[in-house]
Coordinates of C-alpha atoms in Angstrom, one line a residue:
Chain A
X1 CA -22.8 1.5 -38.6
X2 CA -24.1 -1.9 -39.3
X3 CA -27.4 -2.2 -37.4
X4 CA -28.0 -6.0 -37.2
X5 CA -30.9 -7.9 -35.7
X6 CA -30.5 -9.3 -32.3
X7 CA -30.0 -13.0 -33.1
X8 CA -26.6 -14.6 -32.4
X9 CA -25.5 -17.9 -34.0
X10 CA -22.2 -19.8 -33.7
X11 CA -21.8 -22.6 -36.2
X12 CA -19.3 -25.2 -35.3
X13 CA -16.8 -22.7 -34.0
X14 CA -13.2 -23.9 -33.2
X15 CA -10.3 -22.0 -31.8
X16 CA -6.8 -23.3 -31.3
X17 CA -3.8 -21.8 -29.8
X18 CA -0.9 -23.9 -30.8
X19 CA -1.5 -27.5 -30.0
X20 CA -4.2 -26.6 -27.6
X21 CA -7.9 -26.5 -28.7
X22 CA -9.6 -23.8 -26.6
X23 CA -12.9 -23.9 -28.2
X24 CA -13.9 -27.2 -30.0
X25 CA -16.8 -27.1 -32.4
X26 CA -19.3 -24.9 -30.4
X27 CA -22.6 -24.2 -31.9
X28 CA -25.2 -21.8 -30.4
X29 CA -28.5 -20.4 -31.6
X30 CA -29.6 -17.5 -29.6
X31 CA -32.8 -15.8 -30.5
X32 CA -33.3 -11.9 -30.2
X33 CA -34.0 -10.7 -26.8
X34 CA -32.7 -13.7 -24.8
X35 CA -30.5 -13.4 -21.7
X36 CA -28.0 -16.2 -22.6
X37 CA -25.2 -17.1 -20.1
X38 CA -22.0 -18.9 -20.9
X39 CA -21.1 -20.6 -17.6
X40 CA -17.9 -22.6 -16.9
X41 CA -14.9 -22.9 -14.9
X42 CA -11.8 -20.9 -15.9
X43 CA -10.2 -22.3 -19.0
X44 CA -13.4 -23.8 -20.2
X45 CA -13.4 -21.6 -23.3
X46 CA -16.2 -19.3 -22.3
X47 CA -14.2 -16.1 -22.6
X48 CA -12.6 -17.2 -25.9
X49 CA -16.1 -17.9 -27.2
X50 CA -17.2 -14.4 -26.2
X51 CA -14.1 -12.8 -27.8
X52 CA -15.0 -14.5 -31.1
X53 CA -18.6 -13.0 -30.8
X54 CA -17.0 -9.6 -30.1
X55 CA -14.5 -9.9 -33.0
X56 CA -11.3 -9.8 -30.9
X57 CA -10.5 -13.4 -31.9
X58 CA -11.1 -14.9 -35.3
X59 CA -12.1 -18.6 -35.1
X60 CA -10.1 -21.2 -37.0
X61 CA -13.1 -22.9 -38.2
X62 CA -16.8 -22.2 -38.2
X63 CA -18.9 -19.1 -38.6
X64 CA -20.1 -16.3 -36.3
X65 CA -23.5 -14.9 -37.3
X66 CA -25.0 -11.8 -35.9
X67 CA -28.6 -10.9 -37.0
X68 CA -28.3 -13.5 -39.6
X69 CA -25.3 -12.1 -41.2
X70 CA -21.9 -13.8 -41.4
X71 CA -19.6 -11.6 -39.2
X72 CA -16.8 -14.2 -38.8
X73 CA -14.0 -12.0 -40.2
X74 CA -15.6 -8.6 -39.5
X75 CA -13.6 -6.5 -37.0
X76 CA -15.1 -5.5 -33.7
X77 CA -15.9 -2.1 -34.8
X78 CA -18.1 -3.4 -37.7
X79 CA -20.3 -5.5 -35.4
X80 CA -22.2 -2.9 -33.6
X81 CA -22.3 -4.7 -30.3
X82 CA -22.4 -3.3 -26.8
X83 CA -19.7 -4.6 -24.4
X84 CA -19.2 -4.5 -20.7
X85 CA -15.7 -5.6 -19.8
X86 CA -14.5 -7.6 -16.8
X87 CA -12.4 -4.8 -15.4
X88 CA -14.9 -2.2 -16.6
X89 CA -12.2 -0.6 -18.9
X90 CA -13.3 2.9 -18.0
X91 CA -11.0 5.4 -19.7
X92 CA -9.2 7.3 -16.9
X93 CA -8.6 10.4 -19.0
X94 CA -12.4 10.8 -19.8
X95 CA -15.1 11.8 -17.4
X96 CA -18.2 9.7 -17.0
X97 CA -20.2 11.5 -19.6
X98 CA -17.3 11.3 -22.1
X99 CA -16.8 7.6 -21.3
X100 CA -20.4 6.8 -21.9
X101 CA -20.4 8.9 -25.1
X102 CA -17.3 7.2 -26.5
X103 CA -19.2 4.5 -28.6
X104 CA -21.1 7.4 -30.2
X105 CA -18.3 9.9 -30.7
X106 CA -16.0 7.3 -32.4
X107 CA -18.7 6.8 -34.9
X108 CA -19.0 10.5 -35.5
X109 CA -22.6 11.0 -34.2
X110 CA -24.1 14.5 -34.1
X111 CA -23.3 16.3 -30.8
X112 CA -26.7 17.2 -29.8
X113 CA -27.9 13.6 -30.2
X114 CA -25.0 12.3 -28.2
X115 CA -25.8 14.4 -25.2
X116 CA -29.4 13.3 -25.1
X117 CA -28.3 9.7 -25.5
X118 CA -25.7 9.9 -22.7
X119 CA -28.3 11.5 -20.3
X120 CA -30.7 8.7 -21.1
X121 CA -28.2 6.0 -20.5
X122 CA -27.0 7.6 -17.3
X123 CA -30.5 7.8 -16.1
X124 CA -31.1 4.2 -16.8
X125 CA -28.2 3.1 -14.6
X126 CA -29.1 5.7 -12.0
X127 CA -26.0 7.8 -12.4
X128 CA -27.6 11.2 -13.4
X129 CA -25.5 13.9 -12.1
X130 CA -22.2 12.0 -12.2
X131 CA -21.3 13.1 -15.7
X132 CA -18.4 15.2 -14.8
X133 CA -16.7 12.7 -12.5
X134 CA -13.7 10.6 -13.2
X135 CA -13.4 6.9 -12.7
X136 CA -11.0 7.3 -9.7
X137 CA -13.8 9.3 -7.9
X138 CA -16.3 6.5 -8.2
X139 CA -16.9 3.3 -6.2
X140 CA -16.7 -0.1 -7.8
X141 CA -20.4 -0.3 -8.2
X142 CA -20.7 3.1 -9.8
X143 CA -17.9 2.2 -12.2
X144 CA -19.8 -0.8 -13.1
X145 CA -22.9 1.3 -13.8
X146 CA -20.7 3.6 -16.0
X147 CA -19.6 0.5 -18.0
X148 CA -23.2 -0.6 -18.3
X149 CA -24.3 2.7 -19.5
X150 CA -21.6 2.9 -22.2
X151 CA -22.6 -0.5 -23.4
X152 CA -26.3 0.4 -23.9
X153 CA -25.8 4.1 -25.0
X154 CA -25.9 3.2 -28.7
X155 CA -29.1 1.1 -28.3
X156 CA -27.2 -2.1 -29.5
X157 CA -29.4 -5.2 -30.3
X158 CA -26.8 -7.4 -28.7
X159 CA -24.7 -6.7 -25.6
X160 CA -21.7 -8.8 -24.5
X161 CA -20.9 -9.0 -20.8
X162 CA -17.6 -10.6 -19.6
X163 CA -17.9 -11.3 -15.8
X164 CA -19.3 -7.8 -15.3
X165 CA -20.0 -8.3 -11.5
X166 CA -16.9 -10.3 -10.6
X167 CA -15.3 -7.5 -8.7
X168 CA -18.3 -6.5 -6.7
X169 CA -19.2 -7.7 -3.1
X170 CA -22.1 -10.0 -2.7
X171 CA -24.9 -7.6 -1.8
X172 CA -24.0 -5.2 -4.5
X173 CA -23.8 -8.1 -7.0
X174 CA -27.2 -9.2 -6.3
X175 CA -28.5 -5.6 -6.7
X176 CA -26.8 -5.2 -10.0
X177 CA -28.0 -8.5 -11.3
X178 CA -31.6 -7.4 -10.8
X179 CA -30.9 -4.0 -12.6
X180 CA -29.0 -5.6 -15.5
X181 CA -31.9 -8.0 -16.0
X182 CA -34.4 -5.1 -15.8
X183 CA -32.6 -2.9 -18.4
X184 CA -32.2 -6.0 -20.6
X185 CA -35.9 -6.6 -20.5
X186 CA -36.8 -2.9 -20.9
X187 CA -34.6 -2.5 -24.0
X188 CA -35.3 -6.0 -25.4
X189 CA -31.6 -6.6 -25.9
X190 CA -30.0 -10.0 -26.6
X191 CA -27.4 -10.5 -23.7
X192 CA -24.5 -12.9 -23.9
X193 CA -23.2 -13.0 -20.4
X194 CA -20.1 -14.8 -19.2
X195 CA -19.6 -15.9 -15.6
X196 CA -18.2 -18.6 -13.5
X197 CA -20.7 -17.9 -10.8
X198 CA -23.4 -20.6 -11.0
X199 CA -26.0 -18.7 -8.8
X200 CA -25.6 -15.6 -11.0
X201 CA -26.2 -17.7 -14.1
X202 CA -29.3 -19.3 -12.5
X203 CA -30.8 -16.0 -11.3
X204 CA -30.3 -14.0 -14.5
X205 CA -30.5 -16.3 -17.5
X206 CA -33.2 -17.3 -19.9
X207 CA -30.8 -20.0 -21.1
X208 CA -27.5 -21.3 -19.8
X209 CA -24.7 -23.1 -21.7
X210 CA -22.3 -24.9 -19.4
X211 CA -18.9 -25.1 -20.9
X212 CA -16.1 -27.5 -20.1
X213 CA -12.9 -28.1 -22.0
X214 CA -13.8 -26.0 -24.8
X215 CA -17.2 -27.7 -25.5
X216 CA -20.8 -27.1 -24.4
X217 CA -21.5 -29.7 -21.7
X218 CA -25.2 -28.8 -21.5
X219 CA -27.5 -26.1 -22.7
X220 CA -31.0 -25.3 -21.5
X221 CA -33.1 -23.1 -19.2
X222 CA -31.8 -22.6 -15.6
X223 CA -34.2 -25.0 -13.9
X224 CA -33.7 -27.7 -16.5
X225 CA -30.0 -27.7 -16.3
X226 CA -30.0 -27.6 -12.5
X227 CA -32.5 -30.3 -11.9
X228 CA -31.7 -32.5 -14.9
X229 CA -28.0 -32.5 -15.6
X230 CA -26.7 -34.8 -18.3
X231 CA -23.4 -35.4 -16.6
X232 CA -21.7 -35.4 -13.2
X233 CA -19.7 -32.4 -14.3
X234 CA -22.8 -30.3 -14.9
X235 CA -24.5 -31.7 -11.8
X236 CA -21.6 -30.7 -9.5
X237 CA -20.7 -27.5 -11.2
X238 CA -24.3 -26.1 -10.8
X239 CA -24.3 -26.1 -7.0
X240 CA -24.1 -29.0 -4.6
X241 CA -24.8 -32.4 -5.9
X242 CA -24.9 -35.8 -4.3
X243 CA -23.4 -38.4 -6.7
X244 CA -23.6 -42.0 -5.4
X245 CA -21.9 -44.9 -7.0
X246 CA -24.3 -47.5 -8.2
X247 CA -24.2 -50.7 -10.2
X248 CA -26.6 -52.7 -12.3
X249 CA -28.0 -55.8 -10.7
X250 CA -30.2 -57.5 -13.3
X251 CA -33.1 -55.1 -13.9
X252 CA -32.4 -53.2 -10.6
X253 CA -29.9 -50.5 -9.8
X254 CA -28.2 -50.8 -6.4
X255 CA -26.2 -48.3 -4.3
X256 CA -24.2 -48.4 -1.1
X257 CA -25.2 -51.4 1.0
X258 CA -27.3 -52.8 -1.7
X259 CA -30.0 -50.2 -1.4
X260 CA -32.2 -50.2 -4.5
X261 CA -32.5 -47.0 -6.6
X262 CA -35.2 -46.0 -9.0
X263 CA -34.4 -42.7 -11.0
X264 CA -34.8 -41.1 -14.3
X265 CA -32.6 -42.0 -17.1
X266 CA -31.0 -45.4 -17.7
X267 CA -27.6 -47.0 -16.8
X268 CA -26.0 -48.1 -20.1
X269 CA -22.8 -49.3 -18.3
X270 CA -22.4 -51.9 -15.4
X271 CA -21.5 -49.0 -13.0
X272 CA -22.6 -45.5 -12.8
X273 CA -23.8 -42.6 -10.5
X274 CA -27.1 -41.7 -9.1
X275 CA -27.6 -37.9 -8.8
X276 CA -29.8 -36.1 -6.3
X277 CA -29.7 -32.4 -5.0
X278 CA -29.2 -32.0 -1.2
X279 CA -32.5 -30.1 -0.9
X280 CA -34.4 -33.0 -2.5
X281 CA -33.3 -35.4 0.2
X282 CA -35.7 -36.1 3.0
X283 CA -34.1 -36.9 6.4
X284 CA -36.1 -39.1 8.8
X285 CA -35.1 -40.4 12.2
X286 CA -34.5 -44.1 12.7
X287 CA -33.9 -46.9 10.2
X288 CA -36.8 -47.8 7.9
X289 CA -37.3 -51.0 6.1
X290 CA -35.6 -51.5 2.8
X291 CA -37.5 -49.7 0.0
X292 CA -36.5 -48.0 -3.3
X293 CA -34.6 -44.7 -2.9
X294 CA -34.3 -45.2 1.0
X295 CA -30.8 -45.2 2.2
X296 CA -29.9 -45.7 5.9
X297 CA -27.2 -43.6 7.2
X298 CA -25.7 -41.7 10.2
X299 CA -25.5 -38.0 10.7
X300 CA -21.9 -37.0 10.7
X301 CA -22.2 -33.2 10.9
X302 CA -25.0 -30.8 11.1
X303 CA -24.5 -27.2 10.1
X304 CA -27.1 -24.6 11.1
X305 CA -27.3 -22.0 8.3
X306 CA -30.4 -20.2 9.4
X307 CA -33.1 -20.9 6.9
X308 CA -31.7 -24.4 6.3
X309 CA -29.9 -27.1 8.2
X310 CA -27.1 -28.8 6.2
X311 CA -26.4 -32.5 7.1
X312 CA -23.4 -34.5 6.2
X313 CA -24.5 -38.0 6.3
X314 CA -22.5 -41.2 5.9
X315 CA -24.0 -44.3 4.5
X316 CA -22.7 -47.8 3.8
X317 CA -19.4 -48.2 1.8
X318 CA -18.2 -44.8 2.9
X319 CA -20.7 -42.9 0.8
X320 CA -21.3 -39.4 1.9
X321 CA -24.2 -37.2 1.2
X322 CA -25.3 -33.6 1.8
X323 CA -28.9 -33.1 2.8
X324 CA -30.4 -29.6 3.1
X325 CA -33.5 -29.5 5.2
X326 CA -35.6 -26.4 5.4
X327 CA -35.7 -24.9 8.9
X328 CA -39.6 -24.8 8.8
X329 CA -42.0 -24.8 11.7
X330 CA -41.3 -27.4 14.3
X331 CA -38.3 -28.8 12.4
X332 CA -36.4 -31.2 14.6
X333 CA -32.6 -30.9 14.2
X334 CA -30.7 -34.2 14.2
X335 CA -27.5 -34.5 16.1
X336 CA -24.2 -36.1 15.0
X337 CA -24.3 -39.8 15.5
X338 CA -28.1 -40.0 15.0
X339 CA -29.2 -42.9 12.8
X340 CA -31.4 -41.6 10.0
X341 CA -33.0 -42.8 6.7
X342 CA -32.5 -40.7 3.7
X343 CA -35.1 -40.7 0.9
X344 CA -36.0 -39.0 -2.2
X345 CA -38.5 -39.2 -5.1
X346 CA -37.5 -41.1 -8.2
X347 CA -38.3 -38.0 -10.4
X348 CA -35.8 -35.9 -8.4
X349 CA -32.9 -38.2 -9.0
X350 CA -31.1 -39.2 -12.3
X351 CA -28.8 -42.0 -13.4
X352 CA -25.6 -40.7 -14.9
X353 CA -22.6 -42.4 -16.6
X354 CA -19.7 -42.6 -14.0
Chain B
X1 CA 7.6 5.8 11.5
X2 CA 10.7 7.6 12.8
X3 CA 12.9 4.5 12.3
X4 CA 11.8 4.4 8.7
X5 CA 12.6 8.0 8.1
X6 CA 16.0 7.7 9.7
X7 CA 16.8 4.5 7.7
X8 CA 15.9 6.4 4.6
X9 CA 18.2 9.3 5.4
X10 CA 20.9 7.0 6.3
X11 CA 20.5 5.2 3.0
X12 CA 20.7 8.4 0.9
X13 CA 23.4 9.9 3.1
X14 CA 26.4 8.7 1.2
X15 CA 25.1 10.0 -2.1
X16 CA 24.0 13.2 -0.4
X17 CA 27.5 13.9 1.1
X18 CA 29.1 13.1 -2.2
X19 CA 26.9 15.5 -4.0
X20 CA 27.3 18.3 -1.5
X21 CA 31.1 17.8 -1.4
X22 CA 31.9 17.5 -5.0
X23 CA 29.2 19.4 -6.6
X24 CA 27.2 21.8 -4.4
X25 CA 30.1 23.3 -2.5
X26 CA 32.5 23.7 -5.4
X27 CA 29.8 25.3 -7.5
X28 CA 28.7 27.6 -4.7
X29 CA 32.3 28.6 -4.0
X30 CA 32.9 29.2 -7.8
X31 CA 29.8 31.3 -8.2
X32 CA 30.2 33.4 -5.0
X33 CA 33.9 33.7 -5.3
X34 CA 33.9 34.7 -9.0
X35 CA 31.0 37.3 -8.4
X36 CA 32.5 38.7 -5.2
X37 CA 35.6 39.9 -7.2
X38 CA 33.4 42.4 -8.9
X39 CA 32.4 44.3 -5.8
X40 CA 29.0 45.3 -4.7
X41 CA 25.7 43.9 -5.8
X42 CA 25.1 47.0 -8.0
X43 CA 28.3 46.4 -9.8
X44 CA 27.5 42.8 -10.1
X45 CA 24.2 43.6 -11.7
X46 CA 25.6 46.1 -14.2
X47 CA 28.3 43.6 -15.2
X48 CA 25.6 40.9 -15.5
X49 CA 23.6 43.1 -17.9
X50 CA 26.8 43.7 -20.0
X51 CA 27.7 40.0 -20.2
X52 CA 24.1 38.5 -20.6
X53 CA 22.9 41.0 -23.1
X54 CA 26.0 41.0 -25.2
X55 CA 25.9 39.9 -28.8
X56 CA 28.0 36.8 -28.3
X57 CA 25.9 35.5 -25.4
X58 CA 22.6 36.2 -27.2
X59 CA 23.8 34.4 -30.3
X60 CA 25.1 31.4 -28.2
X61 CA 21.8 31.3 -26.2
X62 CA 19.9 31.3 -29.5
X63 CA 22.1 28.6 -30.8
X64 CA 21.6 26.5 -27.6
X65 CA 17.9 26.8 -27.6
X66 CA 17.6 26.3 -31.3
X67 CA 19.8 23.2 -31.3
X68 CA 18.0 21.9 -28.1
X69 CA 14.6 22.4 -29.7
X70 CA 15.5 20.8 -33.1
X71 CA 17.2 17.9 -31.4
X72 CA 14.3 17.3 -28.9
X73 CA 11.8 17.3 -31.8
X74 CA 13.9 14.8 -33.8
X75 CA 14.5 12.6 -30.8
X76 CA 10.7 12.6 -30.1
X77 CA 9.8 11.8 -33.7
X78 CA 12.3 9.0 -34.0
X79 CA 11.8 7.8 -30.3
X80 CA 8.0 7.6 -30.3
X81 CA 7.6 4.7 -32.8
X82 CA 10.6 3.0 -31.3
X83 CA 9.2 3.1 -27.8
X84 CA 5.8 1.9 -29.0
X85 CA 7.4 -1.1 -30.7
X86 CA 9.4 -1.7 -27.6
X87 CA 6.2 -1.5 -25.4
X88 CA 4.5 -4.1 -27.6
X89 CA 7.5 -6.4 -28.3
X90 CA 7.9 -9.7 -26.4
X91 CA 10.8 -12.2 -26.0
X92 CA 13.7 -11.8 -28.4
X93 CA 12.4 -8.7 -30.2
X94 CA 12.1 -6.9 -27.0
X95 CA 15.6 -7.8 -25.9
X96 CA 17.0 -7.0 -29.2
X97 CA 15.4 -3.4 -29.3
X98 CA 16.2 -2.8 -25.7
X99 CA 19.9 -3.8 -26.2
X100 CA 20.1 -1.5 -29.3
X101 CA 18.8 1.4 -27.2
X102 CA 20.5 0.8 -24.0
X103 CA 24.0 -0.5 -24.9
X104 CA 25.1 2.8 -26.5
X105 CA 23.8 4.5 -23.4
X106 CA 26.5 2.7 -21.5
X107 CA 29.2 3.8 -23.9
X108 CA 31.2 6.9 -23.4
X109 CA 29.7 10.0 -25.2
X110 CA 33.2 10.7 -26.6
X111 CA 33.7 7.2 -28.1
X112 CA 30.2 7.5 -29.7
X113 CA 30.9 11.0 -31.0
X114 CA 34.2 9.9 -32.6
X115 CA 32.3 6.9 -34.1
X116 CA 29.9 9.4 -35.8
X117 CA 32.8 11.5 -37.0
X118 CA 34.2 8.3 -38.8
X119 CA 30.8 7.9 -40.5
X120 CA 30.1 11.6 -41.3
X121 CA 33.5 12.9 -42.3
X122 CA 34.2 14.1 -45.8
X123 CA 35.8 10.7 -46.6
X124 CA 33.6 8.9 -44.1
X125 CA 31.5 6.0 -44.8
X126 CA 28.3 7.7 -45.7
X127 CA 30.0 10.1 -48.1
X128 CA 31.9 7.2 -49.7
X129 CA 28.6 5.2 -50.2
X130 CA 26.8 8.2 -51.6
X131 CA 29.6 9.0 -54.0
X132 CA 30.0 5.4 -54.9
X133 CA 26.3 5.1 -55.8
X134 CA 26.6 8.4 -57.7
X135 CA 23.9 10.0 -55.7
X136 CA 26.1 13.0 -55.1
X137 CA 28.9 14.6 -57.1
X138 CA 30.8 16.1 -54.2
X139 CA 31.1 14.9 -50.5
X140 CA 28.3 16.3 -48.4
X141 CA 29.3 18.6 -45.5
X142 CA 27.8 16.5 -42.6
X143 CA 30.3 17.6 -40.0
X144 CA 31.8 20.6 -38.4
X145 CA 28.4 22.4 -38.8
X146 CA 24.8 22.4 -37.5
X147 CA 23.9 19.2 -39.3
X148 CA 26.7 17.3 -37.5
X149 CA 25.8 18.6 -34.1
X150 CA 22.2 17.8 -34.5
X151 CA 22.9 14.2 -35.9
X152 CA 25.3 13.6 -33.0
X153 CA 23.1 14.9 -30.2
X154 CA 20.0 13.2 -31.4
X155 CA 21.7 9.9 -31.3
X156 CA 23.1 10.5 -27.9
X157 CA 19.9 11.6 -26.5
X158 CA 17.6 9.1 -28.1
X159 CA 17.8 6.5 -25.1
X160 CA 16.5 9.0 -22.6
X161 CA 13.4 9.7 -24.7
X162 CA 12.8 6.1 -25.6
X163 CA 13.0 4.9 -22.0
X164 CA 10.8 7.6 -20.7
X165 CA 8.2 7.0 -23.3
X166 CA 8.5 3.3 -22.8
X167 CA 7.6 3.6 -19.2
X168 CA 4.5 5.6 -19.9
X169 CA 3.4 3.3 -22.8
X170 CA 4.0 0.1 -20.8
X171 CA 1.7 1.5 -18.0
X172 CA -1.2 1.8 -20.5
X173 CA -3.7 -1.1 -19.9
X174 CA -3.9 -2.9 -23.2
X175 CA -7.6 -3.8 -22.2
X176 CA -8.5 -0.2 -22.6
X177 CA -7.3 -0.2 -26.1
X178 CA -9.2 -3.4 -26.8
X179 CA -12.3 -1.9 -25.2
X180 CA -12.1 1.1 -27.4
X181 CA -11.8 -1.2 -30.5
X182 CA -14.8 -3.1 -29.3
X183 CA -16.8 0.1 -29.0
X184 CA -16.3 0.9 -32.6
X185 CA -13.1 2.9 -32.8
X186 CA -10.8 2.5 -35.7
X187 CA -7.1 1.8 -35.0
X188 CA -6.4 5.5 -35.8
X189 CA -9.1 6.7 -33.4
X190 CA -7.9 4.2 -30.6
X191 CA -4.4 5.8 -31.0
X192 CA -5.6 9.3 -31.1
X193 CA -8.5 9.2 -28.4
X194 CA -7.0 6.7 -26.0
X195 CA -3.4 5.8 -26.5
X196 CA -2.0 9.3 -27.1
X197 CA -3.8 11.0 -24.2
X198 CA -2.8 8.2 -21.9
X199 CA 0.9 8.6 -22.8
X200 CA 0.9 12.4 -23.1
X201 CA 2.6 12.8 -19.6
X202 CA 5.4 10.6 -20.8
X203 CA 5.8 12.8 -23.9
X204 CA 6.0 15.9 -21.8
X205 CA 8.5 14.3 -19.4
X206 CA 10.6 12.9 -22.3
X207 CA 10.7 16.3 -24.1
X208 CA 11.7 18.1 -20.9
X209 CA 14.5 15.7 -19.9
X210 CA 15.8 15.7 -23.6
X211 CA 15.7 19.4 -23.7
X212 CA 17.4 19.8 -20.3
X213 CA 20.2 17.5 -21.3
X214 CA 20.5 19.0 -24.8
X215 CA 21.0 22.7 -23.6
X216 CA 23.9 21.5 -21.3
X217 CA 25.6 19.6 -24.1
X218 CA 29.4 20.2 -24.4
X219 CA 31.3 17.3 -26.1
X220 CA 29.2 16.6 -29.1
X221 CA 28.9 20.2 -30.2
X222 CA 32.5 20.8 -29.4
X223 CA 33.8 18.0 -31.5
X224 CA 31.1 17.9 -34.3
X225 CA 30.1 21.5 -34.6
X226 CA 31.5 24.5 -36.6
X227 CA 32.5 27.9 -35.3
X228 CA 28.8 29.0 -35.6
X229 CA 27.5 26.2 -33.5
X230 CA 28.7 27.3 -30.1
X231 CA 26.4 26.3 -27.2
X232 CA 26.3 27.8 -23.7
X233 CA 28.4 25.1 -22.0
X234 CA 31.2 25.7 -24.7
X235 CA 31.0 29.3 -24.0
X236 CA 31.4 28.9 -20.3
X237 CA 34.4 26.6 -20.8
X238 CA 36.0 29.3 -23.1
X239 CA 35.4 32.0 -20.5
X240 CA 37.1 29.9 -17.8
X241 CA 39.9 28.2 -19.9
X242 CA 40.7 30.8 -22.5
X243 CA 39.7 34.4 -21.4
X244 CA 39.8 33.5 -17.7
X245 CA 36.8 35.7 -17.2
X246 CA 35.4 33.8 -14.2
X247 CA 32.7 36.3 -13.4
X248 CA 31.1 36.1 -16.8
X249 CA 31.4 32.3 -16.7
X250 CA 29.7 32.4 -13.3
X251 CA 26.8 34.5 -14.7
X252 CA 26.2 32.2 -17.6
X253 CA 26.4 29.2 -15.3
X254 CA 23.7 30.7 -13.2
X255 CA 21.5 31.3 -16.2
X256 CA 22.0 27.7 -17.4
X257 CA 21.6 26.4 -13.9
X258 CA 18.3 28.3 -13.4
X259 CA 16.8 27.2 -16.6
X260 CA 17.7 23.6 -16.0
X261 CA 16.2 23.7 -12.5
X262 CA 13.0 25.4 -13.6
X263 CA 12.6 22.9 -16.4
X264 CA 13.4 20.0 -14.1
X265 CA 10.7 21.3 -11.6
X266 CA 8.2 21.0 -14.4
X267 CA 9.7 17.7 -15.5
X268 CA 9.4 16.1 -12.0
X269 CA 5.6 16.9 -12.0
X270 CA 5.2 14.7 -15.0
X271 CA 8.0 12.1 -14.7
X272 CA 6.8 10.4 -11.6
X273 CA 3.2 10.5 -12.5
X274 CA 1.5 7.4 -13.6
X275 CA -0.9 7.4 -16.4
X276 CA -4.1 9.1 -15.0
X277 CA -6.3 6.6 -13.3

């Protein structure tokens, strides 16, 4: 079995199905031990990209490198990767121990070694004692653990995970996120993780690539891509985003009702957008004097979400903003119809092309 | 749901009445009537031993089982790859294979058997080709012997096996096969360790249904076989039509019916079962 290093590189990888280009010139350089997430809406090419890493799909152009070796045309069995599949793909005719042992038995590993490895993997996913059960006797969360144990049993340097938590309910999902992350750090594995759940991507990843229409829209650490998106797509895909129409007015940038904005980045076109996250917006009662990044508005709707209060605020020219205010000590809750002034710091907002 | 149960009974009632009227009652009448002629139970038992352990019946039962086994094996060997191709085929290829399998299924067995006789006869197409190519010096004896019976029955029974296997193979989640491949299995290992075990219940069901149908065969062995290829259904017919020994026909019928029902009992355990999940 080829034991490769844990680095993963894609070089200008392209895949077409007929006239449709599913992945268009994607390049990635993932160092060993990184938790790397491919995030995107369905049809963005993230699963095809993962399939090319796995070897199920051969790219039309470009190279797939694992541990620095060109694996573009090597079939899956020659790549030595661990894999967790979306539907778990647990073999119904094999029990848990046999399922977990599968990657080792097909490689003809010695029996005694297999038993020890299986026990170790099951212990790691907290399924010790479940070895003789069958998939149909397990809950969704337990099946997920079996799939995880099977992926790590051969101590692969790289593990691919395709929406592994998609079928679990929210509480369990959070629990498994933590466990997967712990196992990844303990074993020092490189994990390539595919998901369409932005929260999951933000929680787990060292680095995220947001994909759209077969290309990487933006790549970086979670906080960077969340707080400093390059495009309105990334801004709105990663959680809630306020995107206000703005126009250039000499040196200034003006928004709804002529309010002046100062933000990071620059507007290269006459019109564009200013981006600010709801939780970065400050909501004050009354109408303040005109000042940069101050926008008068009216509360349209207030949702009490427990730890936060979410306001929908209308401003001039039909602009609508969401503002999340922490429900801290002594927080006053505004009512629909209240006149308010929204404000934010220049470094919390960014100018984007429209 | 009482209404649901009633509705279900009403829906199967016509078929049930038909089956009872034209199958169950006549066969019961035939069996009981024929055996009652013999007298007491002890007398029936003695007669049964005479009939069932006679040389003719033993030879015919041996023929029946032997032909059934060989035909079942051949149908499995030929049918497995066809079913596999069918389960993987899409679009035109799927329709083409399916039509090739199912169309003959809708044609009368007699017509198909006669078609084979045209092909296999001493002056039939196959012998003419072989002679024409100089591959054989004299026509091969392909008919009126065991070879003819086996060829004909294999052909007639193939659709049953193919459709049974197809159902089992289609139920295999292709993602399991891909997963196995991703975990390092070679194509041969994927087949042996995943695909085969997951379709085994279909193989068992296909083998049983083919064998059940084979041991009851009449037309094909009667038309394409020789004197040494008599099967149990032919013997029953001879006892009824020729020797008019209804009692011995009834006893053989009971044997055939019992074997069929037992095998069907086993079959139904596998046939309705989905792939293990």
